[in-house]
Amino acid sequence: MQQVPSSPQSEECAQLSLPVAGLEGLTLYEKKCRLVNREIDRQGMGRYQWYIWILCGLGYFLDLLWAQAFGLVLSPVQQEMGFRDSQSGNISTSFNAGLTAGAIFWGLISDIVGQYLYTIDSGRRWAFNLTCLLSCTFGLCLGFSNDYKTLLVITAFVGFGVGGNILVDSAIFLEFVPQPLGVVVCSAIAFGFIPVYACSPNFSEKNPLQSCRTAAPVAACCSRSDNMGWRYFLYTLGAISFVVFFLRFAVFTFRETPKYLLYKGEDAKAIATMQHIAKVNRQQCRLNIEDFQALESNGCSQEVTSSDLLIPGQKGVSLVRESSIKFRRWLERYKMLFDGFQMTRLTILVWLTYIMDFWGFTVAGFYLPRILALKNGAASASLSFTYAAYIYTYAPGIIGVLLGAFVCRVPAIGRKWTMAVSSGLMGASILLLSKADTIAKNEGLFALQYFFQSMFNAVLYGWTPEAFPAPVRGTACGVASFWGRLFGIISPLIAQHLHFAVLTLYRAPPSRYYSIRSRPSPDNVDAAMPLSAKQFHRPKTPSRFPSGEFIPRFTPSQGALICGGCVVIDPTLRKVALIHDPSTGINQLPKGRKNIGEDVHAAALRETREETGLHVIPLPLKGLTRATPTAQMLGEPVNDEVFAADFAGEGEEDQDVWEDVDEEGTSTERARGLTGWAHHCEPIGITTYRCEMTLAFKIIFWYAAQADSLQDPRQDAKERWEQQYELKWVSAREAPTQMTFEADGQAIEKALADMHRSGYEI
């Protein structure tokens, strides 16, 4: 075989005392990185690498810890703070907004901060610690939240800290581990400590309680003192985050990665880091500064760029020139993401993958635990049983992580098919979960979707930093995570309205069904009612309800607070009046307590006049009521077709309720115990909850009233403490969604439904 003569440059490189095979055609920086890789591979998976594995694994742990936590505390937080189902996604949106800001901020800062700080050994090390510090600080503050807005703000700051964990940790860890094991180990730590997230907090051991604002008089309600479980849970998460920060900052001294130091031009510090790694690993470092100097002096590099020779901070470099260098390097990082067709294609596909992935698992992680609890509850499973089930339904995620780590190594499958198949099967599992009708199916499909989700993300998170060059790994991972988090903000806002629509049909009281001309079937009417409605409904199968559910309970007068309020409507302009409190931002209906000796209806009209300044009068409607009709009403004709459509499926046990009024001649519809064919001014509904100040059971009787929206309100009609209220008229269509409290929106919908039934065009 004829030997090909070597070039002079190759001969010079061959004279070096270190292996140079495969270094031809590389830049000086790339050759130095290749030597660093060979030295790390030679040392193998030593003690230093295992330390980093643990610390970076804890970073992944914190990311998943907080991401899963908000899905688990959603129900108890809502029970205490009383926000609507249509506002439930705001928690996830706030967290993802913080994650988005953190992803782009920490990704960029971790790569460029070292260019500005040359007086200390900085760079990604400080981001490695600071992200954890922010997470633990604001995580501990979460438990002190007393209102929903405060909770949302602090949640965003927790996300800001957590947002930098994965991208910084993965970029750091990949450069310290041996190359043959990089993908396997990164995949293994991507979803570490998964079973922890499945552990139910203290609140899961009790049956869910309604908010004190909406609970029925005879039902227990959820107050702060009775609902500390989710706070203890978040305190624990904050403490865990602090322990991780302490380990990173005080116990283990992290060194900046050698490749990053080489990119900064700090060859001596890079060698010092390599020697420190070898010392911890109890080995001898064969790489020294002379090897790097030999590469430079012997001309082994294909080209030496200005970025290899001119380092910001050197003597003789002007401030203007140094700033220009920093800015050019900042732009170079983004240019490298679009350097040629292959890199551009890779960058765009990674962005799209993160967008779809974050969209899917954000909604799944936040709402599926709640949906599983509702589905199991409909199948007569307790909430404690469901939260216990989270342990063994999340546990298969461990197998998914390990399977993803090893299957992607199979040449015939690889990472592409591993991610494609696992993502497809996760989507199929969620679709099938929507059709599941038994507890076993619910939990089995829930476990499958998390299994495939874990498998997909384990491969994705481990592969992404490896796919990009070392100088831009933090930037590449940060930008990809930014796009994912950005769409993670949008997805809960869409999902919360879809989720709210489902829960409205699933849990709403009868008035909501009347307003949309739909009723649950006789077999499902009990399951569709909330606890407060069930307490006053006689089921056909009493065995489906807890024993003692319908036992009368006495409440003393000092423990009851009787109030009246009005839904004020302008029938001509189709508007609804509400009162707005600028100090709190609350929109609500006018209401107040009755005076001694005062009729409840009169109290409702009086309180409405005082709080709005309007001249309001009762609005008689053909509302549905169980109040006993007068003899005159019984003589009025009945539209049997409308009546039968409204009350199809009513229990036959109510057919004798009018015998004490009219023993002869009553129609079948009238005998159902409901009056809906005659105009009257009976309450359109009631709202019940425990008063936070007095702890008395508050009962609000709502009445329909009318007023002129063009009328100027009288300020002198208001009491002194009601002067801050502002009167607002909104369209009838938008009024229910403008209310701060869901019960007020339900009262408006019931009033509008009764008006429509009475012939109003509203």
Tab-separated table of N, CA and C in Angstrom, residues 182-244:
chain	number	residue	atom	x	y	z
A	182	GLY	N	-22.601	10.171	28.341
A	182	GLY	CA	-23.311	11.434	28.513
A	182	GLY	C	-24.799	11.327	28.291
A	183	VAL	N	-25.195	10.691	27.160
A	183	VAL	CA	-26.621	10.621	26.844
A	183	VAL	C	-27.363	9.760	27.855
A	184	VAL	N	-26.756	8.627	28.238
A	184	VAL	CA	-27.429	7.708	29.159
A	184	VAL	C	-27.661	8.362	30.512
A	185	VAL	N	-26.610	8.994	31.062
A	185	VAL	CA	-26.730	9.569	32.401
A	185	VAL	C	-27.635	10.791	32.385
A	186	CYS	N	-27.514	11.640	31.356
A	186	CYS	CA	-28.392	12.817	31.273
A	186	CYS	C	-29.855	12.392	31.170
A	187	SER	N	-30.121	11.318	30.403
A	187	SER	CA	-31.494	10.823	30.297
A	187	SER	C	-31.978	10.282	31.633
A	188	ALA	N	-31.070	9.632	32.382
A	188	ALA	CA	-31.470	9.027	33.655
A	188	ALA	C	-31.826	10.066	34.705
A	189	ILE	N	-31.131	11.229	34.683
A	189	ILE	CA	-31.418	12.241	35.715
A	189	ILE	C	-32.501	13.214	35.277
A	190	ALA	N	-32.966	13.117	34.006
A	190	ALA	CA	-33.922	14.095	33.500
A	190	ALA	C	-35.190	14.138	34.333
A	191	PHE	N	-35.672	12.992	34.735
A	191	PHE	CA	-36.883	12.943	35.556
A	191	PHE	C	-36.608	12.175	36.844
A	192	GLY	N	-35.582	12.602	37.583
A	192	GLY	CA	-35.222	11.917	38.811
A	192	GLY	C	-36.242	12.110	39.916
A	193	PHE	N	-36.258	11.154	40.801
A	193	PHE	CA	-37.056	11.210	42.026
A	193	PHE	C	-38.554	11.388	41.759
A	194	ILE	N	-39.055	10.732	40.725
A	194	ILE	CA	-40.459	10.909	40.327
A	194	ILE	C	-41.456	10.503	41.412
A	195	PRO	N	-41.221	9.387	42.146
A	195	PRO	CA	-42.254	8.994	43.124
A	195	PRO	C	-42.561	10.065	44.166
A	196	VAL	N	-41.606	10.958	44.419
A	196	VAL	CA	-41.858	11.993	45.433
A	196	VAL	C	-43.057	12.842	45.050
A	197	TYR	N	-43.206	13.139	43.786
A	197	TYR	CA	-44.299	14.005	43.346
A	197	TYR	C	-45.659	13.332	43.463
A	198	ALA	N	-45.649	11.997	43.544
A	198	ALA	CA	-46.911	11.275	43.651
A	198	ALA	C	-47.412	11.199	45.081
A	199	CYS	N	-46.577	11.538	46.045
A	199	CYS	CA	-46.994	11.457	47.442
A	199	CYS	C	-48.067	12.503	47.719
A	200	SER	N	-49.178	12.058	48.269
A	200	SER	CA	-50.259	12.995	48.557
A	200	SER	C	-49.913	13.834	49.773
A	201	PRO	N	-50.139	15.172	49.806
A	201	PRO	CA	-49.924	15.998	50.997
A	201	PRO	C	-51.042	15.789	52.014
A	202	ASN	N	-50.948	16.492	53.143
A	202	ASN	CA	-51.897	16.256	54.231
A	202	ASN	C	-53.346	16.462	53.823
A	203	PHE	N	-53.591	17.425	52.928
A	203	PHE	CA	-54.981	17.713	52.563
A	203	PHE	C	-55.643	16.547	51.844
A	204	SER	N	-54.889	15.652	51.277
A	204	SER	CA	-55.490	14.547	50.537
A	204	SER	C	-56.086	13.493	51.448
A	205	GLU	N	-55.801	13.542	52.726
A	205	GLU	CA	-56.327	12.550	53.649
A	205	GLU	C	-57.764	12.854	54.071
A	206	LYS	N	-58.271	14.035	53.721
A	206	LYS	CA	-59.618	14.430	54.109
A	206	LYS	C	-60.481	14.628	52.867
A	207	ASN	N	-61.762	14.512	53.071
A	207	ASN	CA	-62.670	14.804	51.970
A	207	ASN	C	-62.605	16.295	51.641
A	208	PRO	N	-62.689	16.653	50.361
A	208	PRO	CA	-62.588	18.067	50.004
A	208	PRO	C	-63.746	18.874	50.575
A	209	LEU	N	-63.423	20.023	51.093
A	209	LEU	CA	-64.443	20.894	51.663
A	209	LEU	C	-64.658	22.091	50.757
A	210	GLN	N	-65.885	22.619	50.773
A	210	GLN	CA	-66.178	23.819	50.009
A	210	GLN	C	-65.584	25.041	50.694
A	211	SER	N	-65.444	26.108	49.929
A	211	SER	CA	-64.978	27.363	50.501
A	211	SER	C	-66.008	27.887	51.491
A	212	CYS	N	-65.538	28.592	52.495
A	212	CYS	CA	-66.459	29.174	53.474
A	212	CYS	C	-67.392	30.185	52.829
A	213	ARG	N	-67.051	30.652	51.654
A	213	ARG	CA	-67.899	31.624	50.968
A	213	ARG	C	-69.073	30.963	50.261
A	214	THR	N	-68.966	29.676	49.986
A	214	THR	CA	-70.002	29.001	49.212
A	214	THR	C	-70.605	27.801	49.914
A	215	ALA	N	-70.099	27.429	51.102
A	215	ALA	CA	-70.582	26.228	51.776
A	215	ALA	C	-72.009	26.419	52.282
A	216	ALA	N	-72.746	25.330	52.313
A	216	ALA	CA	-74.117	25.349	52.823
A	216	ALA	C	-74.115	25.528	54.340
A	217	PRO	N	-75.218	26.018	54.910
A	217	PRO	CA	-75.246	26.260	56.359
A	217	PRO	C	-74.962	25.026	57.199
A	218	VAL	N	-75.360	23.857	56.722
A	218	VAL	CA	-75.178	22.644	57.518
A	218	VAL	C	-73.910	21.904	57.149
A	219	ALA	N	-73.101	22.483	56.276
A	219	ALA	CA	-71.884	21.802	55.824
A	219	ALA	C	-70.652	22.470	56.421
A	220	ALA	N	-69.638	21.659	56.698
A	220	ALA	CA	-68.358	22.216	57.141
A	220	ALA	C	-67.711	22.956	55.988
A	221	CYS	N	-66.934	23.986	56.308
A	221	CYS	CA	-66.297	24.768	55.253
A	221	CYS	C	-64.794	24.798	55.460
A	222	CYS	N	-64.108	25.247	54.428
A	222	CYS	CA	-62.646	25.203	54.406
A	222	CYS	C	-62.087	26.581	54.743
A	223	SER	N	-61.536	26.736	55.930
A	223	SER	CA	-60.891	27.980	56.339
A	223	SER	C	-59.383	27.771	56.382
A	224	ARG	N	-58.658	28.858	56.614
A	224	ARG	CA	-57.194	28.767	56.646
A	224	ARG	C	-56.712	27.809	57.728
A	225	SER	N	-57.283	27.924	58.908
A	225	SER	CA	-56.829	27.076	60.012
A	225	SER	C	-57.135	25.608	59.773
A	226	ASP	N	-58.200	25.340	59.020
A	226	ASP	CA	-58.571	23.954	58.744
A	226	ASP	C	-57.918	23.409	57.482
A	227	ASN	N	-57.209	24.274	56.746
A	227	ASN	CA	-56.694	23.863	55.438
A	227	ASN	C	-55.201	24.172	55.323
A	228	MET	N	-54.437	23.844	56.334
A	228	MET	CA	-53.004	24.123	56.348
A	228	MET	C	-52.193	23.067	55.601
A	229	GLY	N	-52.832	22.023	55.140
A	229	GLY	CA	-52.093	20.939	54.496
A	229	GLY	C	-51.288	21.381	53.299
A	230	TRP	N	-51.915	22.164	52.386
A	230	TRP	CA	-51.188	22.588	51.191
A	230	TRP	C	-50.076	23.565	51.551
A	231	ARG	N	-50.245	24.318	52.636
A	231	ARG	CA	-49.176	25.215	53.088
A	231	ARG	C	-48.003	24.421	53.650
A	232	TYR	N	-48.290	23.429	54.467
A	232	TYR	CA	-47.216	22.579	54.979
A	232	TYR	C	-46.486	21.885	53.836
A	233	PHE	N	-47.255	21.514	52.845
A	233	PHE	CA	-46.672	20.866	51.669
A	233	PHE	C	-45.695	21.798	50.958
A	234	LEU	N	-46.102	23.059	50.747
A	234	LEU	CA	-45.233	24.023	50.071
A	234	LEU	C	-44.063	24.429	50.957
A	235	TYR	N	-44.275	24.520	52.261
A	235	TYR	CA	-43.148	24.772	53.170
A	235	TYR	C	-42.098	23.674	53.019
A	236	THR	N	-42.570	22.446	52.914
A	236	THR	CA	-41.645	21.321	52.772
A	236	THR	C	-40.865	21.415	51.470
A	237	LEU	N	-41.552	21.780	50.402
A	237	LEU	CA	-40.859	21.927	49.117
A	237	LEU	C	-39.827	23.043	49.178
A	238	GLY	N	-40.188	24.152	49.836
A	238	GLY	CA	-39.222	25.233	49.990
A	238	GLY	C	-38.025	24.815	50.809
A	239	ALA	N	-38.256	24.023	51.848
A	239	ALA	CA	-37.149	23.535	52.673
A	239	ALA	C	-36.248	22.595	51.881
A	240	ILE	N	-36.853	21.750	51.064
A	240	ILE	CA	-36.057	20.851	50.216
A	240	ILE	C	-35.204	21.662	49.245
A	241	SER	N	-35.800	22.711	48.669
A	241	SER	CA	-35.041	23.572	47.757
A	241	SER	C	-33.875	24.233	48.475
A	242	PHE	N	-34.092	24.622	49.724
A	242	PHE	CA	-33.006	25.238	50.492
A	242	PHE	C	-31.891	24.234	50.764
A	243	VAL	N	-32.243	22.995	51.057
A	243	VAL	CA	-31.225	21.963	51.285
A	243	VAL	C	-30.377	21.775	50.034
A	244	VAL	N	-31.023	21.774	48.877
A	244	VAL	CA	-30.284	21.636	47.619
A	244	VAL	C	-29.341	22.819	47.429
